[in-house]
Amino acid sequence: MTAPAAAEPTAADRRRWARYLVEERAEGRVYQNLASRRTGEEKEILLRLADAERRHEQHWLDLLGDEPARLPRAGVRSRLLGWMAGRFGSIFVLALAQSAEARSPYDSEQYATPAMRADEKVHYEVVRGLAARGRRRLSGSFRAAVFGANDGLVSNLALVLGIGATGVSSGFVLFSGIAGLLAGALSMGAGEFVSVRSQRELLAATEANEDAAASAADLDIDENELALVYRARGIGPDEALERARRIVSAARAGVERTATGPVTVHAHAGDDHEIVGSDWTAAISSFLLFASGAIIPVLPWIFGLDGATAVIVALVLVGVALLTTGAMVGILSGGPPLRRALRQLAIGFGAAAITYVLGLVFGVGAV
């Protein structure tokens, strides 16, 4: 479509068109790079998005008349997205691209066509859908990673600040921090081991088997009775009856074809166990994630600092870690990273402040 009628473009209009041009090119490269790292349906969708960005790019080129001799640089966000897409192709790139698509400038741009405005809204929904797929794949492991690392950060910072505020020696603070790290990490690991092992044992106890189906040819029942097995597993009456008919027919046909007995129908055992995961893997991962967070507040004392200096350094290190994890949560959730980062910081420092005050109240001296 052609651009709507408008007044004679000014130099400011042309500069704006040039900026749109480089941004469309940058976004197209992001989708092209992401497509190169994917296969199947996701690859095709990303390539279609790249084609749409090229159409938008051509619109601004047509208005400009030709490629300008000098073009502005793409924005920092677009350059960062392009760099990440070429190297990682991760969910973080899609989450950032979703945020970028949500802020289209074309709604108020008189030289953008209605089709371009509609495209931008559709692109946002498409990217959001792709990002949602990645979020679903990542949600469980990411939740565990954030929970484990943040638990270590906050609990051990609270511990060393509370102990330090009582006026004990720096060596005692260091020992307390290391003890807190080991106790928390071992507790997390043991808890995950017991949790996953218990879940696997529960699944094993409730796992369906196909003994009834395998013996269907020898049983003095009809498919209506066998259907009760499937109805007890939560399958609807019609589907249960149809499945029972197929199994009885297959089993009887198998008896006729072989003298060794009925054909055994194997259940798909183990699928749920694979989803739950390994108990030892969960335990070791939880131990390491907690320890990776819990070691940070102790670092100042490990390197020989003490007193107020050690406390300040610990607060800075933990603050940076909390801001980082909070921002990552914000990016993945599609929310404002800064707000999530500040929330994480406030929660972590709030917990630490409470224990520090308690240490001052019940302590024997100043830090």
Short mmCIF file of C-alpha atoms in Angstrom, two decimals:
data_model
loop_
_atom_site.label_atom_id
_atom_site.label_comp_id
_atom_site.label_asym_id
_atom_site.label_seq_id
_atom_site.Cartn_x
_atom_site.Cartn_y
_atom_site.Cartn_z
CA MET A 1 0.00 0.00 0.00
CA THR A 2 1.08 3.55 -0.54
CA ALA A 3 1.52 6.05 2.23
CA PRO A 4 -1.43 8.32 3.00
CA ALA A 5 -1.45 11.80 1.57
CA ALA A 6 0.54 14.21 3.69
CA ALA A 7 2.22 17.57 3.53
CA GLU A 8 5.57 18.00 1.79
CA PRO A 9 8.10 16.09 3.90
CA THR A 10 10.58 18.12 5.89
CA ALA A 11 14.21 17.38 6.69
CA ALA A 12 13.05 16.12 10.10
CA ASP A 13 10.65 13.72 8.35
CA ARG A 14 13.45 12.32 6.22
CA ARG A 15 15.69 11.85 9.25
CA ARG A 16 12.87 9.98 10.96
CA TRP A 17 12.36 7.78 7.89
CA ALA A 18 16.07 6.96 7.87
CA ARG A 19 15.86 5.97 11.52
CA TYR A 20 12.87 3.73 10.81
CA LEU A 21 14.81 2.21 7.92
CA VAL A 22 17.80 1.17 10.03
CA GLU A 23 15.54 -0.13 12.82
CA GLU A 24 13.58 -2.30 10.38
CA ARG A 25 16.83 -3.69 8.99
CA ALA A 26 18.09 -4.43 12.49
CA GLU A 27 14.86 -6.20 13.46
CA GLY A 28 14.93 -8.20 10.24
CA ARG A 29 18.48 -9.38 11.04
CA VAL A 30 17.36 -10.42 14.53
CA TYR A 31 14.63 -12.66 13.11
CA GLN A 32 16.95 -13.97 10.40
CA ASN A 33 19.62 -14.88 12.97
CA LEU A 34 17.08 -16.52 15.25
CA ALA A 35 15.70 -18.52 12.32
CA SER A 36 19.18 -19.82 11.50
CA ARG A 37 19.33 -21.43 14.93
CA ARG A 38 15.94 -23.13 14.72
CA THR A 39 14.19 -25.76 12.65
CA GLY A 40 10.69 -26.65 11.59
CA GLU A 41 7.72 -24.43 12.28
CA GLU A 42 9.57 -21.91 14.44
CA LYS A 43 12.15 -21.37 11.70
CA GLU A 44 9.43 -20.74 9.11
CA ILE A 45 7.61 -18.27 11.39
CA LEU A 46 10.79 -16.29 12.07
CA LEU A 47 11.64 -16.16 8.37
CA ARG A 48 8.16 -14.79 7.64
CA LEU A 49 8.72 -12.09 10.25
CA ALA A 50 12.04 -11.19 8.61
CA ASP A 51 10.27 -10.90 5.24
CA ALA A 52 7.70 -8.53 6.76
CA GLU A 53 10.46 -6.34 8.18
CA ARG A 54 12.00 -6.15 4.71
CA ARG A 55 8.66 -4.95 3.32
CA HIS A 56 8.60 -2.20 5.92
CA GLU A 57 12.20 -1.34 5.09
CA GLN A 58 11.31 -1.01 1.42
CA HIS A 59 8.45 1.36 2.29
CA TRP A 60 10.86 3.83 3.89
CA LEU A 61 13.36 3.42 1.05
CA ASP A 62 10.63 4.30 -1.43
CA LEU A 63 9.76 7.44 0.52
CA LEU A 64 13.42 8.44 0.76
CA GLY A 65 13.82 7.88 -2.98
CA ASP A 66 17.09 6.00 -2.59
CA GLU A 67 19.56 4.73 -0.03
CA PRO A 68 20.77 7.79 1.92
CA ALA A 69 24.48 8.47 1.81
CA ARG A 70 24.58 8.50 5.61
CA LEU A 71 22.31 6.51 7.86
CA PRO A 72 21.97 6.80 11.63
CA ARG A 73 22.94 3.90 13.84
CA ALA A 74 20.25 1.59 15.10
CA GLY A 75 19.24 2.00 18.72
CA VAL A 76 21.12 0.31 21.55
CA ARG A 77 18.30 -2.19 22.10
CA SER A 78 18.24 -3.22 18.42
CA ARG A 79 22.03 -3.62 18.30
CA LEU A 80 22.00 -5.63 21.52
CA LEU A 81 19.24 -7.86 20.19
CA GLY A 82 21.15 -8.43 16.96
CA TRP A 83 24.33 -9.32 18.85
CA MET A 84 22.50 -11.75 21.15
CA ALA A 85 20.50 -13.34 18.33
CA GLY A 86 23.68 -14.07 16.37
CA ARG A 87 25.36 -15.78 19.31
CA PHE A 88 22.71 -17.24 21.59
CA GLY A 89 19.30 -17.43 19.93
CA SER A 90 17.80 -17.83 23.37
CA ILE A 91 14.46 -17.14 24.99
CA PHE A 92 15.96 -13.89 26.30
CA VAL A 93 16.20 -12.56 22.74
CA LEU A 94 12.56 -13.40 22.02
CA ALA A 95 11.48 -11.83 25.31
CA LEU A 96 13.35 -8.62 24.47
CA ALA A 97 11.99 -8.68 20.92
CA GLN A 98 8.48 -9.00 22.36
CA SER A 99 9.04 -5.84 24.41
CA ALA A 100 10.41 -4.04 21.34
CA GLU A 101 7.40 -5.01 19.19
CA ALA A 102 5.06 -3.72 21.89
CA ARG A 103 6.39 -0.17 21.41
CA SER A 104 5.71 0.47 17.75
CA PRO A 105 6.10 4.13 16.70
CA TYR A 106 3.83 3.67 13.69
CA ASP A 107 0.56 4.31 15.55
CA SER A 108 1.34 8.03 15.52
CA GLU A 109 3.38 8.10 12.30
CA GLN A 110 1.43 9.74 9.47
CA TYR A 111 3.68 8.26 6.77
CA ALA A 112 3.21 4.66 7.96
CA THR A 113 0.47 2.71 6.18
CA PRO A 114 -2.45 1.04 7.97
CA ALA A 115 -1.03 -2.31 6.87
CA MET A 116 2.27 -1.54 8.60
CA ARG A 117 0.47 -0.62 11.82
CA ALA A 118 -1.49 -3.86 11.66
CA ASP A 119 1.70 -5.81 10.93
CA GLU A 120 3.37 -4.47 14.07
CA LYS A 121 0.46 -5.59 16.25
CA VAL A 122 0.45 -9.01 14.63
CA HIS A 123 4.24 -9.28 15.04
CA TYR A 124 3.88 -8.61 18.76
CA GLU A 125 1.42 -11.48 19.13
CA VAL A 126 3.57 -13.81 17.02
CA VAL A 127 6.73 -13.06 18.99
CA ARG A 128 4.80 -13.36 22.24
CA GLY A 129 3.62 -16.80 21.15
CA LEU A 130 7.16 -17.91 20.30
CA ALA A 131 8.47 -16.50 23.57
CA ALA A 132 5.69 -18.33 25.45
CA ARG A 133 6.90 -21.63 24.00
CA GLY A 134 10.38 -20.93 25.29
CA ARG A 135 9.05 -19.81 28.67
CA ARG A 136 7.12 -23.05 29.06
CA ARG A 137 10.22 -25.09 28.23
CA LEU A 138 12.33 -23.05 30.61
CA SER A 139 9.90 -22.32 33.42
CA GLY A 140 10.64 -25.30 35.66
CA SER A 141 14.43 -25.19 35.53
CA PHE A 142 14.54 -21.39 35.59
CA ARG A 143 12.26 -21.26 38.63
CA ALA A 144 14.50 -23.74 40.43
CA ALA A 145 17.65 -21.80 39.49
CA VAL A 146 16.29 -18.43 40.63
CA PHE A 147 14.85 -19.91 43.80
CA GLY A 148 18.06 -21.76 44.71
CA ALA A 149 20.46 -18.91 44.00
CA ASN A 150 18.27 -16.26 45.64
CA ASP A 151 17.71 -18.44 48.68
CA GLY A 152 21.46 -18.75 49.09
CA LEU A 153 22.03 -15.02 48.56
CA VAL A 154 19.39 -13.77 50.98
CA SER A 155 19.68 -16.38 53.72
CA ASN A 156 23.47 -16.23 53.97
CA LEU A 157 23.57 -12.42 53.74
CA ALA A 158 21.05 -12.29 56.57
CA LEU A 159 23.11 -14.79 58.54
CA VAL A 160 26.50 -13.05 58.23
CA LEU A 161 25.02 -9.59 58.86
CA GLY A 162 23.10 -10.82 61.89
CA ILE A 163 26.15 -12.59 63.31
CA GLY A 164 28.45 -9.67 62.45
CA ALA A 165 26.16 -7.17 64.18
CA THR A 166 26.64 -9.00 67.50
CA GLY A 167 30.26 -7.82 67.59
CA VAL A 168 31.98 -11.19 67.19
CA SER A 169 35.31 -11.56 65.39
CA SER A 170 35.59 -11.68 61.62
CA GLY A 171 36.80 -15.27 61.86
CA PHE A 172 33.58 -16.25 63.60
CA VAL A 173 31.55 -14.46 60.93
CA LEU A 174 33.45 -16.35 58.21
CA PHE A 175 32.91 -19.66 59.97
CA SER A 176 29.20 -18.88 60.36
CA GLY A 177 28.91 -17.98 56.68
CA ILE A 178 30.61 -21.19 55.53
CA ALA A 179 28.49 -23.22 57.94
CA GLY A 180 25.36 -21.51 56.67
CA LEU A 181 26.38 -22.22 53.07
CA LEU A 182 26.95 -25.92 53.74
CA ALA A 183 23.88 -26.33 55.92
CA GLY A 184 21.60 -24.58 53.44
CA ALA A 185 23.04 -26.29 50.36
CA LEU A 186 22.89 -29.73 51.99
CA SER A 187 19.33 -29.05 53.14
CA MET A 188 18.30 -27.95 49.64
CA GLY A 189 19.98 -30.96 48.05
CA ALA A 190 18.49 -33.42 50.52
CA GLY A 191 15.06 -31.83 50.17
CA GLU A 192 15.15 -32.09 46.38
CA PHE A 193 16.39 -35.68 46.54
CA VAL A 194 13.59 -36.74 48.89
CA SER A 195 11.00 -34.76 46.92
CA VAL A 196 11.91 -36.19 43.51
CA ARG A 197 12.45 -39.73 44.83
CA SER A 198 9.07 -39.64 46.58
CA GLN A 199 7.39 -38.37 43.44
CA ARG A 200 8.96 -41.10 41.34
CA GLU A 201 7.87 -43.75 43.85
CA LEU A 202 4.35 -42.31 43.86
CA LEU A 203 4.25 -42.45 40.06
CA ALA A 204 5.51 -46.02 40.09
CA ALA A 205 2.72 -47.00 42.50
CA THR A 206 0.03 -45.41 40.33
CA GLU A 207 1.47 -46.30 36.92
CA ALA A 208 -0.93 -48.10 34.65
CA ASN A 209 0.06 -51.49 33.24
CA GLU A 210 -1.37 -53.46 30.39
CA ASP A 211 -1.78 -56.83 32.12
CA ALA A 212 -5.53 -56.77 31.54
CA ALA A 213 -5.11 -55.81 27.90
CA ALA A 214 -2.43 -58.45 27.33
CA SER A 215 -4.71 -61.16 28.72
CA ALA A 216 -7.81 -59.94 26.95
CA ALA A 217 -7.97 -62.94 24.59
CA ASP A 218 -7.99 -65.41 27.50
CA LEU A 219 -10.46 -63.60 29.77
CA ASP A 220 -14.11 -64.57 29.91
CA ILE A 221 -15.19 -60.96 29.41
CA ASP A 222 -16.23 -58.73 26.58
CA GLU A 223 -14.96 -55.31 25.62
CA ASN A 224 -17.51 -53.61 27.86
CA GLU A 225 -15.84 -55.01 30.95
CA LEU A 226 -12.33 -54.21 29.71
CA ALA A 227 -13.52 -50.67 29.03
CA LEU A 228 -14.03 -50.30 32.78
CA VAL A 229 -10.24 -50.42 33.18
CA TYR A 230 -9.83 -47.36 31.00
CA ARG A 231 -12.79 -45.56 32.52
CA ALA A 232 -11.16 -46.04 35.92
CA ARG A 233 -8.09 -44.25 34.51
CA GLY A 234 -10.19 -41.22 33.63
CA ILE A 235 -10.96 -41.94 29.97
CA GLY A 236 -14.45 -41.14 28.71
CA PRO A 237 -16.97 -43.99 28.16
CA ASP A 238 -17.00 -43.88 24.35
CA GLU A 239 -13.24 -43.67 23.99
CA ALA A 240 -12.74 -46.37 26.64
CA LEU A 241 -15.12 -48.74 24.82
CA GLU A 242 -13.45 -48.11 21.46
CA ARG A 243 -10.00 -48.74 22.93
CA ALA A 244 -11.20 -51.94 24.61
CA ARG A 245 -12.65 -53.21 21.32
CA ARG A 246 -9.37 -52.62 19.52
CA ILE A 247 -7.34 -54.38 22.20
CA VAL A 248 -9.66 -57.40 22.42
CA SER A 249 -9.68 -57.75 18.63
CA ALA A 250 -5.88 -57.43 18.40
CA ALA A 251 -5.34 -59.90 21.22
CA ARG A 252 -7.67 -62.53 19.71
CA ALA A 253 -6.08 -62.08 16.31
CA GLY A 254 -2.68 -62.55 17.92
CA VAL A 255 -3.75 -65.84 19.50
CA GLU A 256 -4.89 -67.13 16.14
CA ARG A 257 -1.54 -66.22 14.54
CA THR A 258 0.80 -67.71 17.12
CA ALA A 259 0.88 -70.82 19.24
CA THR A 260 2.99 -69.27 21.94
CA GLY A 261 0.22 -67.17 23.46
CA PRO A 262 -1.35 -63.75 23.12
CA VAL A 263 0.49 -60.78 21.76
CA THR A 264 1.60 -58.55 24.66
CA VAL A 265 0.72 -54.88 24.52
CA HIS A 266 3.39 -52.88 26.32
CA ALA A 267 2.59 -49.76 28.31
CA HIS A 268 4.61 -46.62 27.78
CA ALA A 269 6.26 -46.83 31.16
CA GLY A 270 8.75 -44.26 32.30
CA ASP A 271 7.44 -41.19 30.44
CA ASP A 272 6.30 -39.50 33.64
CA HIS A 273 9.55 -40.48 35.34
CA GLU A 274 11.52 -38.70 32.63
CA ILE A 275 9.44 -35.56 33.16
CA VAL A 276 10.06 -35.63 36.91
CA GLY A 277 13.77 -36.15 36.35
CA SER A 278 16.55 -37.81 38.27
CA ASP A 279 16.60 -37.52 42.05
CA TRP A 280 20.41 -37.30 42.15
CA THR A 281 20.51 -34.69 39.39
CA ALA A 282 17.91 -32.58 41.21
CA ALA A 283 19.81 -32.89 44.50
CA ILE A 284 23.19 -31.93 43.04
CA SER A 285 21.71 -29.05 41.05
CA SER A 286 19.95 -27.64 44.12
CA PHE A 287 23.12 -27.96 46.18
CA LEU A 288 25.21 -26.10 43.60
CA LEU A 289 22.59 -23.39 42.93
CA PHE A 290 22.20 -22.60 46.62
CA ALA A 291 25.95 -22.65 47.16
CA SER A 292 26.54 -20.32 44.18
CA GLY A 293 24.33 -17.72 45.82
CA ALA A 294 25.40 -18.33 49.41
CA ILE A 295 29.13 -17.91 48.68
CA ILE A 296 28.71 -14.30 47.51
CA PRO A 297 27.95 -12.72 50.92
CA VAL A 298 30.92 -14.55 52.45
CA LEU A 299 33.50 -13.42 49.86
CA PRO A 300 34.60 -10.25 51.74
CA TRP A 301 35.51 -12.28 54.83
CA ILE A 302 37.18 -14.99 52.74
CA PHE A 303 39.49 -12.32 51.28
CA GLY A 304 40.38 -10.95 54.70
CA LEU A 305 38.06 -7.96 55.04
CA ASP A 306 36.32 -7.28 58.34
CA GLY A 307 34.08 -4.83 60.12
CA ALA A 308 32.08 -2.23 58.25
CA THR A 309 34.19 -2.65 55.11
CA ALA A 310 33.26 -6.32 54.81
CA VAL A 311 29.59 -5.55 55.41
CA ILE A 312 29.51 -2.83 52.72
CA VAL A 313 31.30 -5.02 50.16
CA ALA A 314 28.94 -7.91 50.92
CA LEU A 315 25.94 -5.64 50.44
CA VAL A 316 27.27 -4.37 47.11
CA LEU A 317 28.01 -7.87 45.79
CA VAL A 318 24.67 -9.27 46.87
CA GLY A 319 22.88 -6.17 45.57
CA VAL A 320 24.37 -6.64 42.11
CA ALA A 321 23.41 -10.33 42.13
CA LEU A 322 19.84 -9.58 43.24
CA LEU A 323 19.44 -6.87 40.62
CA THR A 324 20.74 -9.24 37.94
CA THR A 325 18.41 -12.12 38.80
CA GLY A 326 15.48 -9.73 39.16
CA ALA A 327 16.17 -8.19 35.75
CA MET A 328 16.40 -11.65 34.18
CA VAL A 329 13.02 -12.56 35.64
CA GLY A 330 11.60 -9.32 34.27
CA ILE A 331 12.96 -9.95 30.78
CA LEU A 332 11.65 -13.51 30.65
CA SER A 333 8.24 -12.56 32.00
CA GLY A 334 7.88 -9.71 29.52
CA GLY A 335 7.64 -7.19 32.36
CA PRO A 336 9.81 -4.15 33.11
CA PRO A 337 13.26 -5.48 34.11
CA LEU A 338 14.10 -2.49 36.33
CA ARG A 339 10.96 -2.88 38.43
CA ARG A 340 11.56 -6.61 38.91
CA ALA A 341 15.21 -5.96 39.78
CA LEU A 342 14.34 -3.33 42.40
CA ARG A 343 11.68 -5.60 43.87
CA GLN A 344 14.20 -8.40 44.23
CA LEU A 345 16.68 -6.01 45.82
CA ALA A 346 14.12 -4.68 48.30
CA ILE A 347 13.06 -8.17 49.38
CA GLY A 348 16.63 -9.39 49.83
CA PHE A 349 17.88 -6.33 51.68
CA GLY A 350 14.70 -6.18 53.76
CA ALA A 351 15.30 -9.70 55.10
CA ALA A 352 18.96 -8.92 55.78
CA ALA A 353 18.07 -5.67 57.57
CA ILE A 354 15.79 -7.49 60.00
CA THR A 355 18.50 -9.93 61.08
CA TYR A 356 21.07 -7.12 61.30
CA VAL A 357 18.81 -5.16 63.67
CA LEU A 358 18.24 -8.29 65.75
CA GLY A 359 22.01 -8.79 65.92
CA LEU A 360 22.44 -5.23 67.18
CA VAL A 361 19.71 -5.69 69.78
CA PHE A 362 21.05 -8.96 71.16
CA GLY A 363 24.74 -8.41 70.38
CA VAL A 364 27.66 -7.57 72.61
CA GLY A 365 29.01 -4.62 70.66
CA ALA A 366 29.21 -2.78 67.37
CA VAL A 367 30.55 -4.30 64.18
#
